[in-house]
XYZ file of C-alpha atoms in Angstrom:
663
model
C -1.174 -49.726 -23.416
C 0.281 -52.212 -20.839
C 2.781 -53.489 -22.720
C 6.343 -51.758 -22.207
C 6.297 -48.119 -22.665
C 9.979 -49.240 -23.755
C 8.010 -50.664 -26.645
C 6.165 -48.498 -27.701
C 8.943 -45.306 -27.953
C 10.900 -48.141 -29.948
C 8.400 -49.014 -32.513
C 6.902 -45.719 -32.262
C 10.583 -44.467 -33.798
C 11.350 -47.092 -35.581
C 11.454 -46.607 -39.547
C 9.638 -49.811 -40.737
C 10.253 -49.420 -44.140
C 13.063 -50.736 -44.271
C 13.600 -54.032 -46.136
C 15.079 -56.655 -43.847
C 19.219 -57.413 -44.609
C 18.626 -55.232 -47.777
C 21.435 -51.878 -47.653
C 19.741 -48.479 -47.605
C 20.028 -47.026 -51.264
C 20.376 -43.156 -49.221
C 23.779 -43.486 -47.774
C 23.695 -39.592 -46.873
C 22.843 -38.354 -43.222
C 19.386 -36.166 -43.079
C 19.797 -33.044 -42.939
C 19.380 -30.503 -39.392
C 15.705 -29.290 -41.209
C 14.585 -32.814 -41.938
C 15.377 -33.837 -38.298
C 13.863 -31.234 -36.700
C 9.642 -32.979 -37.447
C 10.712 -36.130 -36.017
C 12.201 -34.746 -32.520
C 9.521 -32.894 -32.316
C 6.839 -35.659 -32.914
C 8.740 -37.828 -30.880
C 8.824 -35.459 -27.725
C 4.872 -35.178 -28.590
C 4.487 -38.518 -28.502
C 6.403 -39.418 -25.278
C 4.577 -36.205 -23.267
C 1.440 -38.072 -24.501
C 2.577 -41.600 -23.650
C 3.678 -39.982 -19.870
C 0.167 -38.549 -19.489
C -1.305 -42.237 -20.240
C 0.892 -43.906 -17.987
C -0.110 -41.199 -15.283
C -4.144 -41.800 -15.452
C -3.755 -45.713 -16.417
C -1.803 -45.379 -12.657
C -4.033 -43.273 -11.122
C -6.838 -44.608 -11.451
C -5.220 -48.332 -10.467
C -3.873 -46.164 -7.658
C -7.545 -44.891 -6.592
C -9.581 -48.559 -6.906
C -7.031 -49.473 -4.193
C -7.372 -46.542 -1.832
C -11.165 -47.171 -2.299
C -11.553 -50.890 -1.344
C -12.655 -50.223 2.395
C -15.421 -47.668 1.284
C -17.015 -49.749 -1.778
C -17.097 -52.832 1.302
C -18.953 -50.702 3.787
C -21.013 -48.570 1.383
C -22.788 -52.193 -0.053
C -21.836 -54.288 2.930
C -20.064 -56.769 0.828
C -17.582 -59.043 2.718
C -13.767 -58.620 1.922
C -13.628 -61.559 -0.698
C -16.128 -59.761 -2.818
C -14.443 -56.948 -2.479
C -11.433 -58.824 -3.623
C -12.968 -59.920 -7.045
C -14.011 -56.733 -7.849
C -10.702 -55.337 -7.562
C -9.184 -58.445 -9.819
C -11.892 -57.849 -12.401
C -10.148 -54.487 -13.049
C -7.028 -56.879 -14.752
C -9.901 -59.435 -16.515
C -9.489 -57.038 -19.499
C -6.197 -57.755 -20.257
C -6.823 -61.125 -20.383
C -7.846 -61.072 -24.037
C -5.249 -58.126 -25.136
C -2.307 -58.012 -23.760
C -0.770 -61.120 -26.041
C -2.433 -59.986 -28.848
C -1.837 -56.238 -28.694
C 1.640 -56.990 -27.784
C 2.181 -59.128 -31.035
C 0.251 -57.309 -33.622
C 0.627 -54.038 -32.132
C 4.010 -54.147 -34.366
C 2.374 -53.959 -37.790
C -0.642 -51.854 -36.858
C -0.990 -48.512 -35.947
C 0.419 -47.859 -32.235
C -1.064 -44.547 -31.445
C -4.341 -45.014 -32.459
C -4.755 -48.414 -30.554
C -3.283 -46.442 -27.491
C -5.574 -43.697 -28.082
C -8.593 -46.211 -28.477
C -7.330 -47.978 -25.695
C -7.643 -45.076 -23.508
C -10.883 -44.062 -24.647
C -11.822 -47.864 -23.652
C -9.938 -47.120 -20.121
C -11.886 -43.769 -19.796
C -15.269 -45.018 -20.365
C -14.924 -47.835 -18.096
C -13.735 -45.868 -14.841
C -17.151 -43.298 -15.039
C -19.368 -46.611 -15.215
C -17.288 -47.434 -11.981
C -18.971 -44.266 -10.065
C -22.896 -45.118 -11.856
C -23.866 -47.097 -8.803
C -23.749 -44.164 -6.697
C -26.379 -42.126 -8.551
C -29.068 -44.863 -8.961
C -28.987 -46.141 -5.253
C -30.959 -45.076 -2.359
C -28.805 -43.027 0.004
C -26.408 -44.831 2.416
C -27.421 -46.058 6.089
C -25.482 -47.200 8.690
C -26.782 -48.648 12.147
C -27.286 -46.191 15.282
C -29.063 -45.039 17.478
C -30.694 -42.228 16.837
C -34.005 -41.093 19.129
C -37.096 -39.696 17.525
C -36.315 -35.786 18.891
C -33.601 -33.807 18.698
C -34.465 -32.582 22.228
C -32.424 -33.535 25.253
C -35.827 -35.517 26.485
C -34.866 -38.729 28.367
C -35.576 -42.070 25.938
C -34.755 -45.591 26.852
C -32.383 -47.596 24.797
C -33.494 -50.601 26.901
C -37.281 -51.241 25.981
C -37.789 -53.030 29.454
C -40.109 -56.275 28.765
C -41.246 -55.110 24.838
C -41.142 -57.237 21.838
C -40.353 -54.833 19.686
C -36.602 -54.564 18.280
C -34.119 -51.500 18.441
C -36.063 -49.104 15.675
C -34.042 -48.549 12.901
C -32.453 -45.030 12.386
C -34.097 -42.644 9.778
C -31.871 -40.592 7.744
C -32.646 -38.377 5.036
C -33.401 -39.107 1.747
C -31.620 -37.637 -1.160
C -31.668 -37.414 -4.821
C -28.717 -38.583 -5.723
C 16.106 -35.827 -20.881
C 12.754 -37.042 -22.397
C 13.132 -40.677 -22.589
C 12.118 -44.172 -21.079
C 13.125 -42.903 -17.633
C 10.282 -39.966 -17.974
C 7.768 -42.670 -18.494
C 8.083 -44.701 -15.981
C 8.343 -42.061 -13.877
C 5.770 -40.597 -14.436
C 3.655 -44.188 -14.050
C 5.255 -44.389 -10.758
C 3.632 -41.130 -9.425
C 0.081 -41.663 -10.570
C -0.883 -44.288 -7.598
C 0.570 -41.482 -5.687
C -1.784 -39.119 -6.606
C -4.307 -41.883 -6.791
C -4.297 -42.565 -2.892
C -3.762 -38.950 -1.996
C -6.760 -38.554 -3.800
C -8.292 -41.338 -2.077
C -7.332 -39.639 1.439
C -8.887 -36.531 -0.141
C -12.279 -38.147 -1.172
C -12.331 -39.916 2.254
C -12.982 -37.082 4.298
C -16.282 -36.297 2.979
C -19.142 -38.141 3.130
C -20.645 -40.491 0.743
C -23.463 -38.033 -0.207
C -22.495 -35.023 0.314
C -24.565 -32.333 -1.014
C -27.354 -34.702 -0.700
C -27.617 -34.321 3.020
C -27.424 -32.262 5.733
C -24.322 -33.187 8.005
C -24.928 -32.174 10.819
C -27.677 -34.797 11.191
C -24.656 -37.524 10.639
C -23.557 -39.043 13.977
C -20.131 -40.894 12.989
C -16.989 -39.413 11.897
C -14.688 -40.056 9.255
C -12.772 -42.347 12.486
C -15.644 -44.604 12.785
C -15.779 -47.746 10.774
C -18.944 -46.908 9.605
C -18.047 -44.174 7.556
C -17.868 -43.843 4.158
C -16.540 -41.355 1.997
C -17.027 -39.971 -1.262
C -15.584 -42.990 -3.161
C -17.344 -42.324 -6.480
C -15.935 -39.036 -6.810
C -12.714 -39.779 -7.807
C -13.328 -42.192 -10.413
C -15.071 -39.002 -12.011
C -11.558 -37.287 -12.146
C -9.398 -40.005 -13.093
C -12.292 -41.582 -16.005
C -12.218 -37.656 -17.496
C -7.996 -37.450 -17.226
C -8.195 -40.774 -18.935
C -10.388 -39.427 -21.490
C -8.235 -35.982 -21.938
C -5.316 -38.344 -21.976
C -6.333 -40.239 -25.280
C -6.603 -36.707 -27.786
C -3.128 -36.437 -28.588
C -2.835 -40.099 -30.170
C -5.143 -39.299 -32.928
C -3.220 -37.116 -34.142
C 0.150 -38.852 -34.120
C 1.611 -40.570 -37.492
C 2.188 -44.705 -37.749
C 5.941 -44.413 -37.244
C 8.929 -41.714 -37.471
C 12.178 -42.569 -39.262
C 15.139 -42.935 -36.757
C 18.046 -39.922 -36.813
C 21.174 -41.588 -38.655
C 22.783 -40.049 -35.392
C 21.199 -42.400 -33.058
C 21.650 -45.612 -35.473
C 25.706 -44.961 -35.376
C 25.709 -44.248 -31.579
C 28.318 -46.361 -30.230
C 26.356 -46.435 -26.354
C 25.559 -49.725 -25.223
C 23.549 -49.005 -22.457
C 20.313 -51.341 -21.935
C 18.065 -48.891 -24.000
C 19.615 -48.446 -26.756
C 20.995 -51.799 -27.069
C 17.091 -52.446 -26.798
C 15.948 -49.977 -29.272
C 18.527 -51.229 -32.518
C 17.942 -54.913 -31.467
C 14.230 -54.723 -32.185
C 12.285 -56.692 -34.506
C 14.560 -57.428 -37.314
C 12.529 -60.715 -38.738
C 9.355 -58.612 -38.196
C 10.305 -55.691 -40.658
C 8.601 -56.066 -43.851
C 10.286 -54.635 -47.952
C 9.196 -51.110 -48.791
C 5.646 -51.020 -50.101
C 4.728 -54.262 -48.521
C 1.545 -54.175 -46.073
C 1.661 -56.551 -43.066
C 0.052 -59.564 -43.001
C -1.992 -60.412 -40.356
C -2.171 -64.601 -41.192
C 1.377 -64.412 -41.802
C 2.315 -63.139 -38.595
C -0.659 -65.523 -37.168
C 1.543 -68.621 -38.071
C 4.110 -67.724 -36.329
C 1.939 -67.047 -33.141
C 2.662 -70.710 -31.510
C 6.591 -71.024 -32.798
C 7.103 -67.874 -30.735
C 5.344 -68.888 -27.706
C 7.211 -72.363 -27.560
C 10.581 -70.474 -27.998
C 9.266 -68.062 -24.626
C 8.848 -70.668 -22.569
C 11.091 -73.588 -24.371
C 13.994 -70.987 -22.491
C 14.562 -71.827 -18.911
C 15.735 -68.519 -17.386
C 12.863 -66.829 -18.671
C 10.362 -69.048 -17.751
C 11.596 -69.656 -14.071
C 12.045 -66.208 -13.907
C 8.182 -65.642 -14.793
C 7.011 -68.112 -12.838
C 9.380 -66.169 -9.647
C 7.646 -62.756 -10.770
C 4.114 -63.613 -10.702
C 4.299 -65.271 -7.530
C 6.144 -62.639 -5.815
C 3.216 -60.509 -7.745
C 0.736 -62.219 -6.151
C 2.426 -61.574 -2.496
C 2.650 -57.587 -3.240
C -0.865 -57.251 -5.273
C -2.084 -59.211 -2.021
C -0.509 -56.614 0.721
C -1.291 -53.688 -1.061
C -4.903 -53.968 -1.387
C -5.623 -54.360 1.675
C -3.088 -52.713 3.473
C -4.932 -49.218 4.140
C -7.442 -51.993 5.314
C -5.276 -53.419 7.623
C -3.562 -50.082 8.891
C -7.428 -49.207 9.804
C -8.244 -52.700 11.678
C -4.843 -53.046 13.252
C -4.014 -49.557 14.232
C -7.354 -47.765 14.365
C -6.693 -45.184 11.824
C -9.080 -43.714 9.488
C -9.416 -44.342 5.710
C -7.826 -41.140 4.783
C -5.265 -41.034 7.293
C -4.353 -45.046 6.024
C -4.474 -43.248 1.954
C -2.507 -40.438 3.120
C 0.074 -42.259 4.645
C 0.608 -44.927 1.778
C 0.638 -42.824 -0.835
C 2.546 -40.147 0.703
C 5.461 -42.243 2.493
C 5.481 -45.996 0.825
C 4.846 -45.479 -2.977
C 7.766 -42.510 -3.050
C 9.959 -45.259 -1.049
C 9.237 -47.725 -3.762
C 9.982 -45.149 -6.627
C 12.930 -43.829 -4.943
C 14.161 -47.880 -4.684
C 13.648 -48.659 -8.532
C 15.331 -45.681 -8.826
C 18.104 -46.736 -7.069
C 18.395 -49.977 -8.487
C 18.979 -48.495 -11.944
C 21.410 -46.093 -10.865
C 23.205 -48.952 -9.508
C 23.045 -51.329 -12.855
C 24.264 -48.170 -14.755
C 27.154 -47.204 -12.146
C 28.547 -50.596 -11.815
C 27.844 -52.032 -15.304
C 26.552 -55.252 -13.597
C 26.195 -58.745 -15.797
C 22.847 -60.365 -16.292
C 24.144 -62.725 -12.979
C 25.137 -59.910 -11.551
C 21.161 -58.978 -11.964
C 19.634 -61.819 -11.352
C 22.069 -61.887 -8.118
C 21.024 -58.461 -7.146
C 16.921 -59.193 -7.803
C 17.179 -62.263 -5.583
C 19.136 -60.079 -2.737
C 16.712 -57.579 -2.354
C 13.929 -59.840 -1.923
C 15.441 -61.908 0.575
C 16.775 -58.824 2.564
C 13.426 -57.329 2.271
C 10.913 -60.249 2.863
C 13.044 -60.785 6.288
C 12.239 -57.356 7.000
C 9.185 -57.766 6.475
C 9.217 -60.446 9.106
C 9.352 -58.047 11.777
C 5.838 -56.916 11.083
C 4.686 -59.697 12.948
C 5.374 -58.069 16.280
C 4.242 -54.703 15.346
C 0.405 -55.003 16.161
C -2.258 -54.044 18.614
C -4.117 -55.919 20.894
C -7.722 -56.508 20.031
C -10.252 -53.851 21.477
C -12.578 -54.683 24.694
C -15.572 -55.466 22.755
C -17.977 -57.000 25.142
C -19.329 -60.482 24.277
C -16.234 -60.262 21.471
C -13.055 -59.790 23.054
C -13.884 -59.357 26.281
C -15.951 -61.006 29.184
C -19.134 -58.139 30.417
C -16.871 -58.472 33.709
C -14.315 -56.761 31.479
C -12.005 -60.239 32.057
C -10.223 -62.158 28.943
C -10.654 -64.162 27.048
C -14.226 -65.092 25.850
C -15.266 -67.943 23.844
C -17.396 -66.518 20.811
C -20.545 -68.051 20.338
C -24.128 -67.109 18.960
C -25.231 -65.857 22.282
C -21.761 -64.135 23.650
C -23.345 -60.589 23.004
C -25.982 -61.311 25.615
C -25.497 -61.606 29.410
C -27.646 -61.299 33.366
C -27.078 -58.009 32.720
C -28.648 -57.089 29.668
C -31.213 -60.372 30.417
C -33.970 -58.129 30.765
C -33.518 -55.650 27.878
C -34.882 -57.521 23.968
C -32.258 -56.278 21.953
C -30.845 -57.734 18.803
C -28.035 -59.408 18.143
C -27.285 -58.390 14.482
C -27.398 -55.004 15.453
C -24.197 -52.825 15.208
C -24.361 -49.436 16.984
C -21.182 -49.438 18.721
C -21.187 -47.384 22.037
C -17.903 -46.619 23.966
C -18.637 -47.057 27.890
C -17.106 -45.171 30.947
C -14.580 -48.333 31.704
C -13.395 -48.114 28.377
C -15.122 -51.377 26.950
C -16.943 -50.798 23.511
C -20.757 -52.380 23.906
C -22.060 -53.797 20.086
C -24.841 -51.121 21.279
C -25.991 -49.263 24.317
C -28.792 -51.798 24.026
C -27.013 -54.168 24.810
C -24.646 -52.316 27.166
C -28.027 -52.225 29.472
C -28.007 -48.586 29.372
C -31.764 -47.157 30.249
C -31.459 -44.100 29.668
C -29.774 -41.277 26.606
C -29.927 -37.350 26.673
C -28.638 -35.006 23.815
C -28.830 -36.084 20.617
C -26.274 -36.936 17.107
C -22.485 -36.797 17.845
C -23.606 -35.670 21.723
C -25.773 -38.703 22.751
C -25.110 -40.005 25.983
C -26.578 -42.981 27.880
C -27.186 -43.630 31.498
C -27.835 -45.725 33.928
C -25.844 -48.558 31.532
C -26.135 -51.811 34.406
C -23.236 -53.489 32.159
C -21.247 -50.583 32.356
C -21.677 -50.477 36.022
C -20.527 -54.359 37.138
C -17.184 -53.747 34.949
C -16.537 -50.153 36.112
C -14.072 -49.843 38.680
C -15.035 -45.846 39.145
C -17.864 -46.299 41.683
C -21.882 -44.763 40.145
C -20.028 -44.442 36.777
C -22.338 -46.440 34.804
C -22.471 -43.873 31.371
C -21.329 -44.135 27.869
C -21.565 -42.071 24.728
C -21.755 -43.015 20.928
C -19.257 -44.741 19.019
C -15.982 -46.812 19.636
C -13.331 -46.765 22.020
C -9.906 -45.788 20.621
C -7.309 -49.013 21.009
C -4.620 -48.103 24.175
C -2.030 -46.061 24.216
C 0.576 -48.025 23.049
C -1.028 -48.611 19.709
C 0.182 -45.062 17.909
C 3.962 -45.621 18.717
C 3.273 -49.401 17.030
C 1.910 -47.493 14.225
C 5.024 -45.116 13.844
C 7.314 -48.216 14.403
C 4.991 -50.293 11.796
C 5.582 -47.202 9.153
C 9.686 -46.984 9.413
C 9.846 -51.069 8.890
C 7.327 -50.691 5.631
C 9.060 -47.921 4.117
C 12.099 -49.579 4.661
C 10.693 -53.091 3.125
C 9.063 -51.054 0.634
C 12.490 -49.500 -0.275
C 14.453 -53.087 -0.403
C 11.798 -54.775 -2.121
C 11.486 -52.125 -5.022
C 15.428 -52.343 -5.288
C 15.751 -55.657 -7.847
C 12.638 -54.047 -10.139
C 14.985 -52.763 -12.496
C 17.616 -55.910 -12.147
C 15.042 -58.194 -12.963
C 13.749 -56.114 -15.726
C 17.102 -56.139 -17.654
C 17.531 -59.777 -16.831
C 13.683 -60.320 -18.404
C 15.385 -58.537 -21.669
C 18.442 -60.260 -22.230
C 17.387 -63.562 -21.574
C 15.706 -63.534 -24.503
C 16.405 -62.856 -28.626
C 15.939 -59.448 -29.699
C 13.049 -60.051 -32.115
C 11.101 -61.439 -29.370
C 11.448 -58.790 -26.378
C 7.672 -57.254 -27.269
C 6.255 -60.413 -27.298
C 7.990 -61.235 -23.928
C 6.970 -58.171 -22.541
C 3.162 -59.111 -23.472
C 3.292 -62.537 -21.868
C 5.207 -61.113 -18.667
C 2.372 -58.309 -18.539
C -0.233 -60.891 -19.001
C 1.168 -63.578 -16.903
C 1.418 -60.823 -13.943
C -2.048 -58.976 -14.251
C -3.865 -62.293 -15.293
C -2.265 -64.878 -12.747
C -1.549 -62.069 -9.946
C -3.503 -59.362 -10.098
C -7.003 -60.915 -10.549
C -6.839 -64.003 -8.063
C -4.263 -62.822 -5.325
C -7.350 -60.095 -4.100
C -9.568 -62.869 -4.137
C -8.240 -65.140 -2.062
C -6.497 -62.411 0.291
C -9.748 -61.393 0.680
C -11.457 -65.032 1.613
C -8.653 -65.616 4.294
C -9.551 -62.027 5.842
C -13.175 -62.775 6.548
C -11.975 -65.713 8.331
C -10.945 -63.247 10.681
C -14.227 -61.656 11.750
C -15.775 -61.585 15.235
C -18.766 -59.832 14.520
C -20.319 -59.617 10.824
C -22.758 -57.302 10.056
C -26.354 -57.778 8.360
C -28.546 -56.514 5.854
C -32.225 -55.355 6.096
C -33.303 -58.258 3.837
C -31.200 -60.800 6.197
C -28.086 -61.626 4.369
C -24.959 -61.289 5.835
C -23.013 -58.277 5.053
C -19.783 -56.445 5.478
C -17.430 -57.210 8.490
C -17.953 -54.717 11.475
C -15.260 -56.086 13.546
C -12.169 -58.270 13.743
C -9.934 -60.629 15.631
C -6.625 -58.199 15.159
C -4.401 -60.988 16.041
C -5.715 -63.681 13.209
C -6.208 -60.686 10.628
C -2.216 -59.952 11.309
C -1.174 -63.418 11.191
C -2.943 -63.842 8.020
C -2.554 -60.696 6.049
C 1.468 -60.920 6.918
C 1.550 -64.839 7.182
C 0.201 -65.218 3.096
C 2.679 -62.405 2.139
C 5.377 -64.118 3.517
C 4.776 -67.680 2.507
C 4.698 -66.452 -1.570
C 7.300 -64.145 -0.888
C 9.451 -67.197 0.312
C 8.012 -69.289 -2.808
C 9.382 -66.778 -4.858
C 13.030 -66.538 -3.561
C 13.294 -70.324 -4.288
C 12.293 -69.399 -7.645
C 15.081 -66.995 -7.788
C 17.355 -69.173 -6.621
C 16.572 -71.421 -9.242
C 16.642 -68.382 -11.677
C 20.489 -67.855 -10.963
C 21.856 -71.284 -11.048
C 20.085 -72.006 -14.198
C 21.295 -68.232 -15.370
C 25.006 -69.240 -14.337
C 24.673 -72.769 -15.727
C 23.837 -71.399 -19.474
C 26.262 -69.206 -19.039
C 29.215 -71.754 -18.459
C 27.694 -73.674 -20.900
C 28.303 -70.514 -23.274
C 30.953 -70.071 -22.230
C 32.932 -73.282 -22.841
C 31.701 -73.778 -25.849
C 32.935 -69.979 -26.957
C 36.260 -71.218 -25.627
C 36.340 -74.483 -27.295
C 35.007 -72.897 -30.621
C 37.959 -70.191 -30.102
C 40.436 -72.467 -29.562
C 39.655 -74.462 -32.304
C 40.109 -71.685 -34.263
C 43.040 -70.185 -33.212
C 44.667 -73.578 -34.128
C 43.572 -73.982 -37.533
C 44.805 -70.295 -37.837
C 48.203 -71.604 -36.458
C 47.956 -74.178 -38.844
C 47.088 -72.188 -41.810
C 49.858 -69.687 -41.448
C 52.254 -72.599 -41.023
C 51.303 -73.773 -44.022
C 50.672 -70.479 -45.964
C 54.911 -70.418 -44.837
C 55.969 -73.006 -45.866
C 54.569 -72.391 -49.391
C 55.515 -69.636 -49.568
C 59.431 -70.910 -48.358
C 58.685 -73.359 -50.794
C 58.209 -70.652 -53.668
C 61.096 -68.750 -52.948
C 63.629 -68.855 -56.096
C 66.534 -69.153 -54.178
C 65.287 -71.784 -52.178
C 66.546 -75.465 -53.273
C 66.395 -78.872 -51.471
C 69.103 -79.461 -48.754
C 69.788 -75.647 -48.363
C 68.893 -75.513 -44.828
C 71.298 -78.771 -44.503
C 74.447 -77.630 -46.439
C 74.932 -74.439 -44.547
């Protein structure tokens, strides 16, 4: 199911009963009545395969959109979330290579159907922890009464910590372009579904939403992440149904075999596994194929163009997977946007730009009939231009929010040196506050405080989202407004220049996504043309395996580890262990996230240059060899013609020695 859609279509539509190297005894063309069932079943296969790719891409896109939700819900760091994200690809480690190699001889539709069942059940299992865990508890200041009676956040002289909030409990033309297009549409719906679920509270249906004191913009907000997995899993199970009713293979219409089309698609379908075909009535023997496995693998890795392109693609996908995985988190932390808006923007703007870029690359390849070297140049050019545009994102960041004791001092000055007692100051020294709590309060001075207690607030009025804290000593010493030392629940919004920066970021991000994706089809064509026709399926399987195992699994992990190093304030679980990050250093986050992406992209560019030089060298060598062979053939032909002419001349009856001289 993870191999190329072109391979699936090709292997399904091919008549594998034709013996290798033997002429067919049936020379007449099939009638239109005979063609009709074949075409109908092929259309059913294409439609079913497109739906499978949509379901798979939907699940993958939705997983990326729930990264921050899962991190907050289970109170875990980004590095562990990266392991969870990478585990989505672990199942491919032992499957892709063998499926792509042996799949040609097995019942491909049923293999795809079984894969869909496994994928659907696995997707449903991801949502199961929600139904076995207790209700989500977020840190907040919660008075014991809903009345407006004043209660002191700052317990003067008390040895007891700030009370833990109490929450309600719960019971908890149809062709290969068709398939690839649907596979691109899938992530769009995945992120849009993630945006919709992020707006819904995680325990929706089990709690009174009027008692929730946070909003979707709050960093502690967790959406209904589990709901989308139930939807995606059900779609995957539904996609498996048609494949159990399809035959193993179909005879391809003779009109297609005799077509003079020279497109890459037709070549790919025609030049398929001639070495893997078996005589009429002979069954495929797995042991025979197994003996040819290692030689085929050696042949692939012995091809320098294929090997270098594989390395370049793997490194580039490391940068792309890491960037895409944490892009919603980056938008949230850097520009102060909600999870719902971040997912909506990615699904509605970025992914369509990628789809349009891939489509444009295919149009350019087809219209201008670009050669293999031209495809390598286009692949390299799109990467270079894309990463140059990516460099500009370093300048499109927002400054850190003003958080007392973390990014600014309690007097409102910058910078501040972070240490274990940085959250404490003279203004809150009389309060017995916990430094592990994260119950943010926005002061009237525009500075965020880790809690109302650390802000030195003496009284509070109201309840829930309307709670107002008064007589806050720390707010008073840093405010220019005389007598205004109050605050309200939640973090202060970023400065006014941040929304403009976010708009610029979206524009550059869309252009960059389009530019990088332009090289998708040229790179794919380069991959297909640099290998032997009979090894195409195997080569695509190895390529998919390398990308998913060497990029899809490790990239989210080490990206998450580096992102964790930029954390300024860690949350703590009730058991005392470290939880998820509450506040990041925006500048450090930006440089870690963008810098690592650029480093990997640069390495990929150098390998792409090596691919181009190797391809040119190989092409020139073949051209010279062909030219030498052609010259030898021409000389041999000329000599043979001369000999034939002389021989014919000597055989003429009117010829005798010395005739030319006598005349």
